[in-house]
Coordinates of C-alpha atoms in Angstrom, one line a residue:
M3 CA -15.5 12.9 29.8
T4 CA -12.4 11.2 28.5
E5 CA -11.0 11.6 25.0
D6 CA -10.8 8.5 22.8
K7 CA -7.2 7.8 22.0
P8 CA -6.5 6.1 18.7
T9 CA -6.0 2.4 19.3
E10 CA -2.6 1.0 18.4
P11 CA -2.6 -1.0 15.2
A12 CA -2.5 -4.8 15.7
F13 CA 0.7 -5.0 13.6
D14 CA 3.9 -3.0 13.5
R15 CA 7.0 -3.8 11.5
D16 CA 8.3 -6.5 13.8
R17 CA 4.9 -8.2 14.2
L18 CA 4.3 -8.1 10.5
L19 CA 7.7 -9.7 9.6
G20 CA 7.2 -12.3 12.3
W21 CA 3.7 -13.0 11.0
M22 CA 5.1 -13.4 7.5
A23 CA 7.7 -15.8 8.6
A24 CA 5.2 -17.9 10.6
N25 CA 2.9 -18.0 7.6
G26 CA 5.5 -19.0 5.0
V27 CA 5.6 -15.6 3.3
E28 CA 9.3 -15.2 2.3
Q29 CA 10.6 -11.7 2.2
T30 CA 13.8 -9.7 2.4
T31 CA 13.8 -6.5 4.3
H32 CA 16.4 -3.7 3.8
D33 CA 16.8 -1.0 6.4
H34 CA 17.5 2.6 5.2
P35 CA 17.1 6.2 6.2
A36 CA 13.5 7.4 6.3
V37 CA 12.0 8.0 2.8
F38 CA 8.8 10.1 2.5
R39 CA 8.4 10.5 -1.2
V40 CA 9.2 8.3 -4.2
E41 CA 11.8 10.8 -5.5
E42 CA 13.8 10.7 -2.2
G43 CA 14.5 7.0 -2.4
L44 CA 15.6 6.5 -6.0
E45 CA 19.2 6.0 -5.1
L46 CA 18.4 3.6 -2.3
K47 CA 16.1 1.6 -4.5
A48 CA 18.5 1.4 -7.5
A49 CA 20.4 -1.3 -5.6
M50 CA 17.3 -3.3 -4.8
P51 CA 15.9 -5.6 -7.5
G52 CA 12.2 -5.6 -8.4
A53 CA 9.4 -3.1 -8.9
H54 CA 9.3 -0.3 -6.4
T55 CA 6.0 1.2 -5.4
K56 CA 4.1 4.4 -4.7
N57 CA 1.0 4.0 -2.5
L58 CA -1.9 6.4 -2.3
F59 CA -4.5 6.4 0.5
L60 CA -7.6 8.0 -0.8
K61 CA -11.2 8.8 0.2
D62 CA -14.1 9.4 -2.1
K63 CA -17.0 11.9 -1.7
K64 CA -19.2 9.0 -0.5
G65 CA -16.7 8.2 2.3
R66 CA -15.3 5.0 0.7
L67 CA -11.6 4.4 1.4
W68 CA -9.1 3.3 -1.3
L69 CA -5.5 2.2 -1.4
I70 CA -3.9 2.4 -4.8
S71 CA -0.5 0.7 -5.1
A72 CA 1.4 1.3 -8.3
R73 CA 4.8 1.0 -9.7
Q74 CA 6.8 4.1 -8.7
D75 CA 7.0 5.5 -12.2
T76 CA 3.3 5.0 -13.0
V77 CA 1.2 8.1 -13.6
I78 CA -2.1 7.9 -11.7
D79 CA -4.6 10.4 -13.0
L80 CA -7.0 11.0 -10.0
K81 CA -9.5 12.7 -12.3
R82 CA -9.8 9.6 -14.6
A83 CA -9.3 6.9 -11.9
P84 CA -12.8 7.2 -10.3
K85 CA -14.6 6.0 -13.4
T86 CA -12.2 3.1 -13.8
I87 CA -12.4 1.9 -10.1
G88 CA -16.0 2.7 -9.5
S89 CA -15.5 5.5 -7.0
D90 CA -16.8 9.0 -6.6
K91 CA -14.4 12.0 -6.8
L92 CA -11.1 11.1 -5.0
S93 CA -9.0 13.1 -2.5
F94 CA -6.3 12.1 -0.1
G95 CA -7.4 10.5 3.1
N96 CA -6.2 12.3 6.3
E97 CA -3.5 11.0 8.6
A98 CA -5.9 10.0 11.4
L99 CA -7.9 7.8 9.1
L100 CA -4.8 6.3 7.6
Y101 CA -3.5 5.3 11.0
E102 CA -7.0 4.0 12.1
T103 CA -7.4 1.8 9.0
L104 CA -3.9 0.7 7.9
G105 CA -1.9 1.4 11.0
V106 CA 0.7 3.6 9.3
R107 CA 1.6 7.3 9.2
G108 CA 2.0 9.5 6.1
G109 CA 5.2 8.5 4.2
S110 CA 4.7 4.9 5.2
V111 CA 1.6 4.0 3.2
T112 CA 1.9 0.4 1.9
A113 CA -0.1 -2.5 0.7
L114 CA 1.3 -4.4 3.7
G115 CA -0.9 -2.1 5.8
L116 CA -3.9 -4.2 4.7
I117 CA -3.0 -6.6 7.5
N118 CA -4.2 -3.9 9.9
D119 CA -7.6 -3.6 8.1
P120 CA -9.4 -6.8 9.1
D121 CA -12.8 -5.2 8.5
Q122 CA -11.8 -4.4 4.9
R123 CA -12.8 -0.8 5.1
V124 CA -10.2 0.0 2.5
T125 CA -10.6 -1.1 -1.1
F126 CA -7.3 -2.3 -2.6
V127 CA -6.5 -1.2 -6.2
L128 CA -3.3 -2.6 -7.7
D129 CA -1.4 -1.4 -10.7
K130 CA -1.2 -4.2 -13.4
A131 CA 2.5 -3.4 -13.6
L132 CA 2.9 -4.6 -10.0
W133 CA 0.6 -7.6 -10.5
D134 CA 2.9 -8.7 -13.4
A135 CA 6.2 -7.9 -11.6
D136 CA 8.5 -10.8 -10.5
I137 CA 9.4 -8.9 -7.3
V138 CA 7.5 -6.1 -5.6
N139 CA 8.9 -3.8 -2.9
F140 CA 6.8 -2.1 -0.2
H141 CA 7.5 -0.4 3.2
P142 CA 7.0 -2.9 6.0
L143 CA 4.7 -0.4 7.9
T144 CA 7.5 2.0 8.3
N145 CA 9.4 4.2 5.8
T146 CA 12.8 3.3 7.3
A147 CA 12.9 -0.1 5.4
T148 CA 11.8 -1.7 2.2
T149 CA 10.5 -5.3 2.0
A150 CA 10.9 -7.3 -1.2
L151 CA 8.5 -10.1 -2.0
A152 CA 8.4 -12.5 -4.9
Q153 CA 5.1 -12.2 -6.7
A154 CA 4.0 -15.6 -5.3
D155 CA 4.7 -14.4 -1.8
F156 CA 2.9 -11.1 -2.3
R157 CA -0.1 -13.0 -3.6
R158 CA 0.1 -15.4 -0.6
F159 CA 0.1 -12.4 1.7
L160 CA -3.0 -11.0 0.0
G161 CA -4.7 -14.3 0.3
L162 CA -3.9 -14.7 4.0
V163 CA -5.3 -11.2 4.7
G164 CA -8.4 -12.1 2.6
R165 CA -7.8 -9.5 -0.1
E166 CA -8.5 -9.8 -3.8
P167 CA -7.1 -6.7 -5.4
M168 CA -8.8 -4.7 -8.2
V169 CA -6.1 -4.9 -10.8
V170 CA -6.0 -1.8 -13.1
D171 CA -3.8 -1.0 -16.0
F172 CA -3.0 2.6 -15.1
E173 CA -0.5 2.8 -18.1
R174 CA -3.4 2.2 -20.5
L175 CA -5.5 4.9 -18.8
T176 CA -2.9 7.6 -19.5
S177 CA -2.3 6.7 -23.2

């Protein structure tokens, strides 16, 4: 009996950036040392314009998968979020499931990983602060770079991958 090896994701950084160029999604990508947590990259991000993000890969008690992308300084209350997004109790999804669905490893979670989820197993929740930002910054499937997209290009990306985000005002949830 052979063990099933996880299949490689369809897109890695280079294929993603090439796909964006071929599909008219303009972006600027900055290389930098690996960043695993929001706090680690604050100095790097200070020189890059736009809204920087934090991204949470979650699973609820019913097995539904969620990706929440929010501005880096947004507080996300995981106890209050389920009622707002229509999920059951949320916990962090494991690394194997993250790789299987979005094609990234921990520390590289990104909305751009939705390109690796053609079956739309992951429900995408977007912070209103990002939806309203002129420029948004995400990892391009690796935490050794940051990709900046004008809002129109980010929305074009979402349209091309067939995603309509659930936009949530997380700031309002905490007040």
